[in-house]
Coordinates of C-alpha atoms and ligand atoms in Angstrom, one line a residue:
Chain A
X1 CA 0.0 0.0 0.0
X2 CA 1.1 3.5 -0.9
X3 CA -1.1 5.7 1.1
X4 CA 1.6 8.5 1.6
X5 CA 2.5 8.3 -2.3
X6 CA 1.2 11.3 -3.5
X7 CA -0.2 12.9 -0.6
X8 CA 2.3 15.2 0.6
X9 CA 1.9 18.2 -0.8
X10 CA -1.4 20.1 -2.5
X11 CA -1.3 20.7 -6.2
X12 CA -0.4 24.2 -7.1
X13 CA -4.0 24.9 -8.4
X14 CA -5.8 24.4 -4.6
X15 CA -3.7 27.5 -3.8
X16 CA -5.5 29.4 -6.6
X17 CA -8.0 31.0 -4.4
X18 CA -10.5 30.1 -6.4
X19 CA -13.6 27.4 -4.7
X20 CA -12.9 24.3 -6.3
X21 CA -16.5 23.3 -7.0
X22 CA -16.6 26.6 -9.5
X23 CA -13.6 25.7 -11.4
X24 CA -15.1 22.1 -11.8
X25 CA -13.0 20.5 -9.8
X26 CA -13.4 17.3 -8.7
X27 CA -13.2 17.0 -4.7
X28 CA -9.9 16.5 -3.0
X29 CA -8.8 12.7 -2.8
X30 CA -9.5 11.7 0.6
X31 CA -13.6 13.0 -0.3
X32 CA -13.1 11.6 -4.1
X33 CA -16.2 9.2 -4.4
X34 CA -15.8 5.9 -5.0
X35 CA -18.0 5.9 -8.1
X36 CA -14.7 6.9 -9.5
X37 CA -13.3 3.6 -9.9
X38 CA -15.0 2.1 -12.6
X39 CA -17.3 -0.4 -11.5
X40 CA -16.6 -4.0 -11.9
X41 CA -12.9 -3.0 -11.6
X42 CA -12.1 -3.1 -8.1
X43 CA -14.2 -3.0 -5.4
X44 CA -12.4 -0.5 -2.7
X45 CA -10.4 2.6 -3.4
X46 CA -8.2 1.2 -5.3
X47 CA -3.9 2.3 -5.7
X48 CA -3.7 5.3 -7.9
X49 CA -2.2 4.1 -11.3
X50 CA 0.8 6.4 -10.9
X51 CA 1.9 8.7 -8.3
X52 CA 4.5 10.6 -7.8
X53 CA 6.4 12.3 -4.7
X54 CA 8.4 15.5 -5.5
X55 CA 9.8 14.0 -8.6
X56 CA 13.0 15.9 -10.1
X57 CA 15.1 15.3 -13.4
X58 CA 18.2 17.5 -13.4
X59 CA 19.8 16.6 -16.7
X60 CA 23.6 17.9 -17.0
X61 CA 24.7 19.6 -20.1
X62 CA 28.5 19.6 -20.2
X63 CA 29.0 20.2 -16.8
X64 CA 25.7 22.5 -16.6
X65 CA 22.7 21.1 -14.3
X66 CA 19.4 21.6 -16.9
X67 CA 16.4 21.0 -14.2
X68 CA 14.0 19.9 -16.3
X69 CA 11.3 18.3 -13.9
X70 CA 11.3 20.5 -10.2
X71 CA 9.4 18.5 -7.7
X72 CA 5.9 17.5 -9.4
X73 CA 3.3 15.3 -7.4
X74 CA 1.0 13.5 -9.3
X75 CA -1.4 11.1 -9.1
X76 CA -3.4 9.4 -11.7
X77 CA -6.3 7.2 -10.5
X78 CA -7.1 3.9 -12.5
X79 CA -10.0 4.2 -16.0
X80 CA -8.1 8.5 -15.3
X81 CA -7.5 10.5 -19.1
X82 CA -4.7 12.5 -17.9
X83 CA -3.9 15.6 -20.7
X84 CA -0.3 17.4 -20.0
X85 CA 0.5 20.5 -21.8
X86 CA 2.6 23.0 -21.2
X87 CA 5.2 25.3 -23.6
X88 CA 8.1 23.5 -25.3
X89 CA 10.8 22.8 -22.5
X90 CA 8.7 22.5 -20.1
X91 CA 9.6 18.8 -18.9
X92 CA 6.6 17.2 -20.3
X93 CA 8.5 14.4 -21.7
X94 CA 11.1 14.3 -19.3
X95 CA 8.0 13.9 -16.9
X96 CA 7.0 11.0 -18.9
X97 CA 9.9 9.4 -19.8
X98 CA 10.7 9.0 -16.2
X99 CA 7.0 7.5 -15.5
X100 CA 7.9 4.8 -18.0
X101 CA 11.6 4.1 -16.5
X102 CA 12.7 5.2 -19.5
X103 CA 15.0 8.1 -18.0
X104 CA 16.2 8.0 -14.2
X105 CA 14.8 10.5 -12.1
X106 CA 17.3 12.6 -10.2
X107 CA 15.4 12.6 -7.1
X108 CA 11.8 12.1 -5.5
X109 CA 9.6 8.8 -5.8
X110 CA 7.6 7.0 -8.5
X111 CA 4.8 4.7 -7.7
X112 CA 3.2 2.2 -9.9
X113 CA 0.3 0.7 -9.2
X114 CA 1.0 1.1 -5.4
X115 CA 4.7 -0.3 -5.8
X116 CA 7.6 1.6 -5.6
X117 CA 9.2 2.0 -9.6
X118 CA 11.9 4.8 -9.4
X119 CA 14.3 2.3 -7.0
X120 CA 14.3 -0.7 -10.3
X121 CA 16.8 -1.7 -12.2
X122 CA 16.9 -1.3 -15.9
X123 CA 15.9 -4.5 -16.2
X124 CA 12.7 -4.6 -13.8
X125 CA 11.6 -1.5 -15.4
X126 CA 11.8 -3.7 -18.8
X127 CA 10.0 -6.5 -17.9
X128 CA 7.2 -4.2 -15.8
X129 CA 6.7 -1.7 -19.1
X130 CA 5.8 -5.4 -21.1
X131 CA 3.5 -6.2 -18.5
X132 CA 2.0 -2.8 -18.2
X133 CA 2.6 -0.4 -20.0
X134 CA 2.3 1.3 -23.6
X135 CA 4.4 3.9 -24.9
X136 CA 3.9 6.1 -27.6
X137 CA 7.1 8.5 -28.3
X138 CA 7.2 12.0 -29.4
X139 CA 9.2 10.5 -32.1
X140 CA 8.3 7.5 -32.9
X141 CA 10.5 4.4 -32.9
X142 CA 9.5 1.7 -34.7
X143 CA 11.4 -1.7 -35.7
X144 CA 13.0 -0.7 -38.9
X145 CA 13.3 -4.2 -40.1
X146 CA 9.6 -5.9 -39.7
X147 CA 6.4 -4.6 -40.9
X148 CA 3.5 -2.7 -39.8
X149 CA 1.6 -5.8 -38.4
X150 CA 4.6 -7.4 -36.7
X151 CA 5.7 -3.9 -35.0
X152 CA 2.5 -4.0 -33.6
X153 CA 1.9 -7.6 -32.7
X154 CA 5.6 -7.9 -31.2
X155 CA 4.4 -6.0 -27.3
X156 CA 1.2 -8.4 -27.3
X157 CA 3.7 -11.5 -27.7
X158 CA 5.7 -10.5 -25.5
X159 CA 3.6 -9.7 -23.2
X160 CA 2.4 -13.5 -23.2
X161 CA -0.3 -13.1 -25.5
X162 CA -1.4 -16.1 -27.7
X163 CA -0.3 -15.6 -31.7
X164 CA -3.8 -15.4 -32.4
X165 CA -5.2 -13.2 -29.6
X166 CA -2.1 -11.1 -30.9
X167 CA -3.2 -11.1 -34.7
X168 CA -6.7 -10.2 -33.9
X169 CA -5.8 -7.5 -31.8
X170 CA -3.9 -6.1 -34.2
X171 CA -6.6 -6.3 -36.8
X172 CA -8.8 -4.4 -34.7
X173 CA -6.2 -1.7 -33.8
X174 CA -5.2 -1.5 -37.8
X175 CA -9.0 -1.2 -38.9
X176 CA -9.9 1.7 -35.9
X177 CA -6.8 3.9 -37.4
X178 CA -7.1 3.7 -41.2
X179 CA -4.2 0.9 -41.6
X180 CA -5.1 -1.8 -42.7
X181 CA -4.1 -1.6 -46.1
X182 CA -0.3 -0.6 -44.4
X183 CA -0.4 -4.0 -42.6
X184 CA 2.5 -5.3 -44.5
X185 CA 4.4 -2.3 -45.0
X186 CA 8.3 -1.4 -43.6
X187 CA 7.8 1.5 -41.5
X188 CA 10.1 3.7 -43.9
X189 CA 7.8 3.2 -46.3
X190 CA 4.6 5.1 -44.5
X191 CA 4.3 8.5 -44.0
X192 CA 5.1 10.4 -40.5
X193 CA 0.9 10.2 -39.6
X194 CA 1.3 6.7 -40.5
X195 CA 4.1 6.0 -38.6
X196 CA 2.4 7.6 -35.6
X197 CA -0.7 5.8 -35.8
X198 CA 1.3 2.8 -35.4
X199 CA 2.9 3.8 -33.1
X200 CA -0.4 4.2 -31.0
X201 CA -1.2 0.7 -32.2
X202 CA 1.8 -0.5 -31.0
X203 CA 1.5 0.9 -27.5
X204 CA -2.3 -0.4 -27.2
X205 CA -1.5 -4.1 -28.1
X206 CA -0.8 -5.4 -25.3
X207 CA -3.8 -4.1 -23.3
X208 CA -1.5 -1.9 -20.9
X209 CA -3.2 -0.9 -17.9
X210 CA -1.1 2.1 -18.3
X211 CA -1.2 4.4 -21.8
X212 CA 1.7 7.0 -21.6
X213 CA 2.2 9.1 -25.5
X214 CA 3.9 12.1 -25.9
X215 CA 2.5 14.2 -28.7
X216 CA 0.7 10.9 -30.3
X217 CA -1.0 13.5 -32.6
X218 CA 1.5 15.7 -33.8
X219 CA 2.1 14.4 -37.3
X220 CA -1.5 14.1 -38.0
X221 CA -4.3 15.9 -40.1
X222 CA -7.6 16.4 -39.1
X223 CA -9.3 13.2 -40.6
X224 CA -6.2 11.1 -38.9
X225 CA -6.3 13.0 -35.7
X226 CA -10.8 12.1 -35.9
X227 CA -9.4 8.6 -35.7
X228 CA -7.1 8.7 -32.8
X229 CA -9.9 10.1 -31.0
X230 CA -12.3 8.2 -31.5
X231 CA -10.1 5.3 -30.7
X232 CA -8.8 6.7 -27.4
X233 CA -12.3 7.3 -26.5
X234 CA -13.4 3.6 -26.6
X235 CA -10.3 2.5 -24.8
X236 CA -10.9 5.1 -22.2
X237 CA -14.6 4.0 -22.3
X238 CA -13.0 0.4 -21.5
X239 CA -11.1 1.8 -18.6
X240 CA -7.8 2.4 -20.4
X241 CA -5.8 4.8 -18.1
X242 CA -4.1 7.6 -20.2
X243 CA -1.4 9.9 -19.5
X244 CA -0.8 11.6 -23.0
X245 CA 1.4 15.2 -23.3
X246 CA -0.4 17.2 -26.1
X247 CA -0.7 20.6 -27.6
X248 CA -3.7 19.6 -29.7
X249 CA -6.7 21.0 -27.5
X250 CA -9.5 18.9 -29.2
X251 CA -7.3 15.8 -27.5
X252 CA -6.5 17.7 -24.6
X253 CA -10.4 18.5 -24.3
X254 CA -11.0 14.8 -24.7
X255 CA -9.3 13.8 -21.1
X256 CA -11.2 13.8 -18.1
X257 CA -7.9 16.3 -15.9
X258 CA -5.6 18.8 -17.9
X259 CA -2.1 19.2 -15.8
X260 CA -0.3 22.2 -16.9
X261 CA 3.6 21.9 -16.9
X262 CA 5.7 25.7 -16.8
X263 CA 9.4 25.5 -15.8
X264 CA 9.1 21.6 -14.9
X265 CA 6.5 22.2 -12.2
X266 CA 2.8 21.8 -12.1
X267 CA 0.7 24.9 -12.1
X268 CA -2.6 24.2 -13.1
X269 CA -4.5 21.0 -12.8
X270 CA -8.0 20.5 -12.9
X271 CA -10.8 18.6 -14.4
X272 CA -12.3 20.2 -17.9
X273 CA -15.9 20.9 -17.4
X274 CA -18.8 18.3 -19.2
X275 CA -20.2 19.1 -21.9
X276 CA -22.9 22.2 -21.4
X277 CA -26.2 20.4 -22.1
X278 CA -27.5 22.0 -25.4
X279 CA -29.6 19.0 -27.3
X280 CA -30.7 21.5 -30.1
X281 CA -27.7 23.8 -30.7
X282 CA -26.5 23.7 -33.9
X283 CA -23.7 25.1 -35.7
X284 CA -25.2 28.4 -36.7
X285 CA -26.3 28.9 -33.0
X286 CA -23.3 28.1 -31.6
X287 CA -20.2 29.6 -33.5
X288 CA -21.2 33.2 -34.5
X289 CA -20.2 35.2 -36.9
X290 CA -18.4 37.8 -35.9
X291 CA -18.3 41.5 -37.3
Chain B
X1 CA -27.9 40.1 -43.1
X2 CA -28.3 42.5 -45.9
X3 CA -25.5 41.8 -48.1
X4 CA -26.0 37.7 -47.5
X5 CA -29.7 39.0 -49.1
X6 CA -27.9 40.6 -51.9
X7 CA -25.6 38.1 -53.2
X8 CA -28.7 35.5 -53.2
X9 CA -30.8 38.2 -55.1
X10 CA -27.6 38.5 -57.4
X11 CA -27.6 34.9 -58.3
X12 CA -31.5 35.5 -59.4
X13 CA -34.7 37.8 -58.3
X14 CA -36.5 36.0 -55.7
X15 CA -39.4 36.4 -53.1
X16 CA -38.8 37.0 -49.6
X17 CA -39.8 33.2 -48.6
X18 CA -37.6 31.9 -51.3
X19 CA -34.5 33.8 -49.5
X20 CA -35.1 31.8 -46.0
X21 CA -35.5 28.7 -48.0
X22 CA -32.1 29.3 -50.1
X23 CA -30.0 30.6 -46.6
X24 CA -31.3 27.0 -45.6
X25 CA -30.6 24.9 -47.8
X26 CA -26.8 26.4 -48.9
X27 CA -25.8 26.8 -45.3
X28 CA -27.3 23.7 -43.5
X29 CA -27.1 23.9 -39.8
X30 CA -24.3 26.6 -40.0
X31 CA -26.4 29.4 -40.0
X32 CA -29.5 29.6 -37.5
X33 CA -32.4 29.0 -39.4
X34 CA -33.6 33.3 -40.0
X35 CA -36.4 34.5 -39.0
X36 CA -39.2 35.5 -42.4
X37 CA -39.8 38.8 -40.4
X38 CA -36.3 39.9 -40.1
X39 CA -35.8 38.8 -43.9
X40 CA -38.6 41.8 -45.0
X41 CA -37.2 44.2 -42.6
X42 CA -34.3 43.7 -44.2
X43 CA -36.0 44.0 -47.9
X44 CA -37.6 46.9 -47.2
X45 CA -34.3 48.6 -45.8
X46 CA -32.5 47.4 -48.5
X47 CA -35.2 48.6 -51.3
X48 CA -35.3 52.2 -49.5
X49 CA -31.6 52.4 -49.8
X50 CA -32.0 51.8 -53.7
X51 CA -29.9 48.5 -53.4
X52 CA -32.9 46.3 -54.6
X53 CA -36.4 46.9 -55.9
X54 CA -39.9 45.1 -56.1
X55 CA -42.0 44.1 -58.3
X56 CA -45.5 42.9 -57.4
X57 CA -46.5 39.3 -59.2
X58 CA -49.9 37.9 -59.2
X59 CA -50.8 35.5 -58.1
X60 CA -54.7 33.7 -58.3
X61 CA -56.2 33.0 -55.6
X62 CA -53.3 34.7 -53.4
X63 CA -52.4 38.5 -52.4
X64 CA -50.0 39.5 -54.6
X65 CA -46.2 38.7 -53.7
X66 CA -43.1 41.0 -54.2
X67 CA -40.0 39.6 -56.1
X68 CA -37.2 41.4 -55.5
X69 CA -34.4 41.9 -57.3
X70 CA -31.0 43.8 -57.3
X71 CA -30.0 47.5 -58.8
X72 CA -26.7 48.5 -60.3
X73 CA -26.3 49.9 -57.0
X74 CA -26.4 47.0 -55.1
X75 CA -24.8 45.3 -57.3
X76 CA -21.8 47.8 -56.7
X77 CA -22.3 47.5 -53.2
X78 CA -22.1 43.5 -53.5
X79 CA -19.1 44.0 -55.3
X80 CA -16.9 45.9 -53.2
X81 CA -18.3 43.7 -50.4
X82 CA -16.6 40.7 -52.2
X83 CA -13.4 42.6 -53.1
X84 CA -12.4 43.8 -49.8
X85 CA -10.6 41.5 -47.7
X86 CA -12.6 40.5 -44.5
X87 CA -11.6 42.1 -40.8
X88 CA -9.3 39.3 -39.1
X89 CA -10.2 38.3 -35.9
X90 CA -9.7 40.6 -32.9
X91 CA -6.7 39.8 -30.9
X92 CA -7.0 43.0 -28.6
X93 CA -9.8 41.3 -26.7
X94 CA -11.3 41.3 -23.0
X95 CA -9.6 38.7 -22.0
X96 CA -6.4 40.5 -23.2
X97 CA -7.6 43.6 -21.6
X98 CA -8.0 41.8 -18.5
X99 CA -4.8 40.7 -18.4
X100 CA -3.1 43.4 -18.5
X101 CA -5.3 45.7 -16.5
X102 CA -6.2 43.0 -13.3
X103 CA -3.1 42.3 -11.9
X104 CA -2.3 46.4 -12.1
X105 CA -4.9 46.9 -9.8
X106 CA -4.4 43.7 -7.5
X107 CA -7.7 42.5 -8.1
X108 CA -6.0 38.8 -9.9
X109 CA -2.7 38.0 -10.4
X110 CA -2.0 36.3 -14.3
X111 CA -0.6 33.0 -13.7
X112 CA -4.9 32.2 -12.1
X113 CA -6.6 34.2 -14.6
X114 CA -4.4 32.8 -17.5
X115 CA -5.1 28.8 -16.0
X116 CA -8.9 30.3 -15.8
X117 CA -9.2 31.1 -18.9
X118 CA -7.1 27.9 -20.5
X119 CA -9.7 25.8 -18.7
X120 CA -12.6 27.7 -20.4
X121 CA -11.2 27.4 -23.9
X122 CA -10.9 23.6 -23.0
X123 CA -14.5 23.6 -22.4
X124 CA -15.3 24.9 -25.3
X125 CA -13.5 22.9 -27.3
X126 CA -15.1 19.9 -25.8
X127 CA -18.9 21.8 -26.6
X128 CA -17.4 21.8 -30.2
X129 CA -15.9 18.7 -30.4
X130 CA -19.5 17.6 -28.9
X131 CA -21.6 19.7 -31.6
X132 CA -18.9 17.9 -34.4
X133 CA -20.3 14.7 -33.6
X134 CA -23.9 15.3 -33.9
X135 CA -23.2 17.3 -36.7
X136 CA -24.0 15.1 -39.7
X137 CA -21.1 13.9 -42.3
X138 CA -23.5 16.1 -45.1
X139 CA -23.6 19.5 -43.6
X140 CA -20.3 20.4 -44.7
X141 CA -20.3 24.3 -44.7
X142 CA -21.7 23.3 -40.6
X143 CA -18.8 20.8 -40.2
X144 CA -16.4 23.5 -41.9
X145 CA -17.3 26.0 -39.5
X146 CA -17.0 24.2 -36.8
X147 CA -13.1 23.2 -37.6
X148 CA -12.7 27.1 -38.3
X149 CA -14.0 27.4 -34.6
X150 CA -11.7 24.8 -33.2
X151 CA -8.8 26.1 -34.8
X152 CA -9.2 29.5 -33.3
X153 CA -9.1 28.3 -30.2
X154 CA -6.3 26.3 -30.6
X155 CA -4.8 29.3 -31.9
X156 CA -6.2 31.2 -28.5
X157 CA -4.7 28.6 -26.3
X158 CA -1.1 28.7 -27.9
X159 CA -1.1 32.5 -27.2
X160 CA -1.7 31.8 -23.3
X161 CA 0.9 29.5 -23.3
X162 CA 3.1 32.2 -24.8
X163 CA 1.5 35.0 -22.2
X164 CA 2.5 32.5 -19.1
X165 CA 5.7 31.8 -20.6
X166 CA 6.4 35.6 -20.9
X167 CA 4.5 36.8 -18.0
X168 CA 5.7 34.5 -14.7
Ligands
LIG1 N1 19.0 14.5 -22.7 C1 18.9 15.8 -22.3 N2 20.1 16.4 -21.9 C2 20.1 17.6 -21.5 N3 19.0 18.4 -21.4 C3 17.8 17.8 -21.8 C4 17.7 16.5 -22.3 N4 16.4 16.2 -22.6 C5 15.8 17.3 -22.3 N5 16.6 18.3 -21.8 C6 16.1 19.7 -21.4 O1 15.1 19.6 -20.4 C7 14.1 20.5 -20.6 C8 12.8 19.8 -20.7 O2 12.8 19.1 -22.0 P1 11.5 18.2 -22.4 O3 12.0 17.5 -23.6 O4 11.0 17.4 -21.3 O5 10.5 19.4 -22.8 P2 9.0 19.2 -23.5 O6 8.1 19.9 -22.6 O7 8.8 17.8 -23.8 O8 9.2 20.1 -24.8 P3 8.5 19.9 -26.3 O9 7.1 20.4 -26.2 O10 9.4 20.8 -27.2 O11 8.6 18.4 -26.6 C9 14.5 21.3 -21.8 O12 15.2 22.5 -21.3 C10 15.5 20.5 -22.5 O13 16.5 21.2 -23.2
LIG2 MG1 8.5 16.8 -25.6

């Protein structure tokens, strides 16, 4: 159990001033209800997906100490769609990197899934990202030297998956992004929104309970970007937990919290307001025309 | 209104009914549906300017109706309309004014009227993304305009990322 994890210091944005109900906020933690964990999940509050204690990344640049993360506390709770934005050098993929173990921190504490991560070895930060987590990278990596539907079959293997439960999944991931026609492609033969698309595949194949992408829109136009979202929905819909860095706002908008990165620390994070109920609004009624 | 009324009257003379229906039908849900009244005030404005005039048609069994149709002044006035480049969007808004003006007077300090106002935009953009989806695949010039919208504030929400990277 990791009941501290997380808990020791107040996110910048309850300093604010503001009344948390008005910026539609959800409640603090400890009066969260439990409604929040998706039912049939687990019964009891259960360990936040990640948390994080004052975690710091001081990268050194020829001799120079870059902080690039300064002390953030997070804490994502399981089915949570988790938006980070923030200006460019900000740390959000520092911040990332390090929740996937794929950069040490510096200082501070990572908890997965109420187990301590930051203190693993290379290796048990290998085998646990198999077993539980997807990552899609800023820019993409993809195995050169097999195609499309092995790239994205490989985690699902790996991850103990059966070769067919691992070929249907990847059908189903192919179809939801436009790719199936790619299927037997190289990856230097698709184009960049290709590339990222299966990327996302990739990182979805092997059911992660955890979904960390940096910028998994970044390459794409608006029809490819329709797709991503619409697949991100269902798999948050299924309890997917997400923790994606993005500057495209319609994604960002998607996500159930919005954590806003300046400088390597957190100063905004809140929930983004539902939908305002308008059945019969239509286009014209809604966007004006100015002048 | 009046010069959407002229470039339909320029494509052919029609009735004031015929207008609503045409508005319609070339706009789908991207313009509210206009009111019939508002479209005759708008004639009658438009026809004591000299921009268009009426003719009365008969009609059996039916009080006459007006068809109305464009002058070589409105015709001019449509054209320059259609030549001039159209006003950009304002930057110099309230928000902007806000921000510069609030924290002067201690009422807010940026960095919580900045992370206000990015949270508002992200509403919105979750209202459009909302109204994209139960916008049918048909009503293009609707879906058009609504990817106009979202791109402005995508465009709004980069510049207060640049404002709270300048201004903390
Ligand atoms: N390997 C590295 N060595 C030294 N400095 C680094 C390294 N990686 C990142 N940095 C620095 O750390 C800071 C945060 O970088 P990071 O890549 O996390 O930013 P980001 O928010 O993801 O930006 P972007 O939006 O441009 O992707 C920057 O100042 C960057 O120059
Ligand atoms: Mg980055």
């Amino acid at each position: 159990m990791s009941r501290e994890a997380g808990g020791g210091r107040r996110r910048a944005a309850d300093e604010s001033g503001t009344d948390p109900v008005e910026r539609g906020e959800r409640p603090a933690r400890d009066e969260r209800p439990a409604e929040r964990v998706r039912s049939g999940e687990r019964p009891m509050r259960a360990d936040p997906v990640v948390a994080t204690v004052n975690l710091v990344k001081i990268y050194q640049n020829g001799g120079v100490p870059v902080p690039a993360v300064r002390g953030v506390d997070l804490r994502v709770e399981r089915g949570e769609f988790v938006a980070i934005m923030g200006p460019s050098g900000s740390g959000k993929s520092t911040l990332v990197h390090m929740l996937g173990g794929l950069d040490p921190r510096t200082s501070g504490e990572i908890w997965l899934d109420g187990k301590r991560a930051d203190t693993l070895g290379e290796s048990a930060w290998a085998l646990l990202r198999r077993k539980k987590i997807g990552f899609v990278f800023q820019f993409f990596n993809l195995v050169a030297n097999m195609t499309v539907a092995d790239n994205v079959e490989l985690p699902a293997l790996l991850a103990g998956a059966s070769p067919r439960e691992a070929r249907e999944r990847r059908e189903r991931l192919l179809d939801a992004l436009g790719l199936t026609g790619r299927a037997d492609a190289a990856p230097a033969q698709l184009a960049g929104g290709e590339q990222q698309r299966v990327a996302l595949a990739r990182a979805l194949a092997n059911r992660p309970s955890l979904l960390l992408a940096d910028e998994p829109t970044g390459n794409l136009d608006s029809r490819n970007t329709r797709d991503v979202l619409k697949l991100l929905g269902e798999v948050h819909r299924d309890g997917q937990t997400i923790i994606m860095v993005t500057h495209d706002a319609r994604v960002a908008s998607l996500a159930d919290r919005v954590v806003s990165l300046l400088d390597g620390q957190i100063v905004d994070d809140g929930a983004v307001a539902a939908p305002r109920r308008r059945p019969k609004g239509t286009a014209g009624d809604v966007v004006e025309l100015r002048g | 209104m009046r010069l959407f009324l002229l470039a339909l009257l320029a494509k052919e003379p029609a009735h004031g009914y015929e207008l609503k229906q045409a508005l319609e039908q070339i706009f789908g849900s991207a313009y509210p549906s206009p009111n019939i009244g508002q479209i005759y005030v708008t004639l009658g404005r438009l026809e004591k300017d000299g921009l268009v005039r009426a003719v009365d048609v008969e009609q059996t069994n039916r009080p006459n109706k007006k068809v109305y149709y464009l002058t070589a002044a409105g015709r001019e006035s449509l054209d320059s309309w259609a030549d001039e480049p159209t006003e950009g969007p304002r930057v110099r808004d309230e928000f902007f004014m806000k921000l510069v003006l609030a924290p002067m007077t201690g009422i807010a300090d940026r960095m919580t009227l900045i992370n206000r106002q990015r949270r508002h935009y992200l509403a919105l953009m979750r209202d459009l993304n909302e109204l994209a989806e139960r916008t049918a695949p048909e009503d293009r010039i609707a879906l058009l305009l609504i990817e106009g919208a979202m791109l402005h504030l995508q465009a709004d929400l980069d510049w207060l990322e640049r404002c709270q990277e300048d201004l903390s």
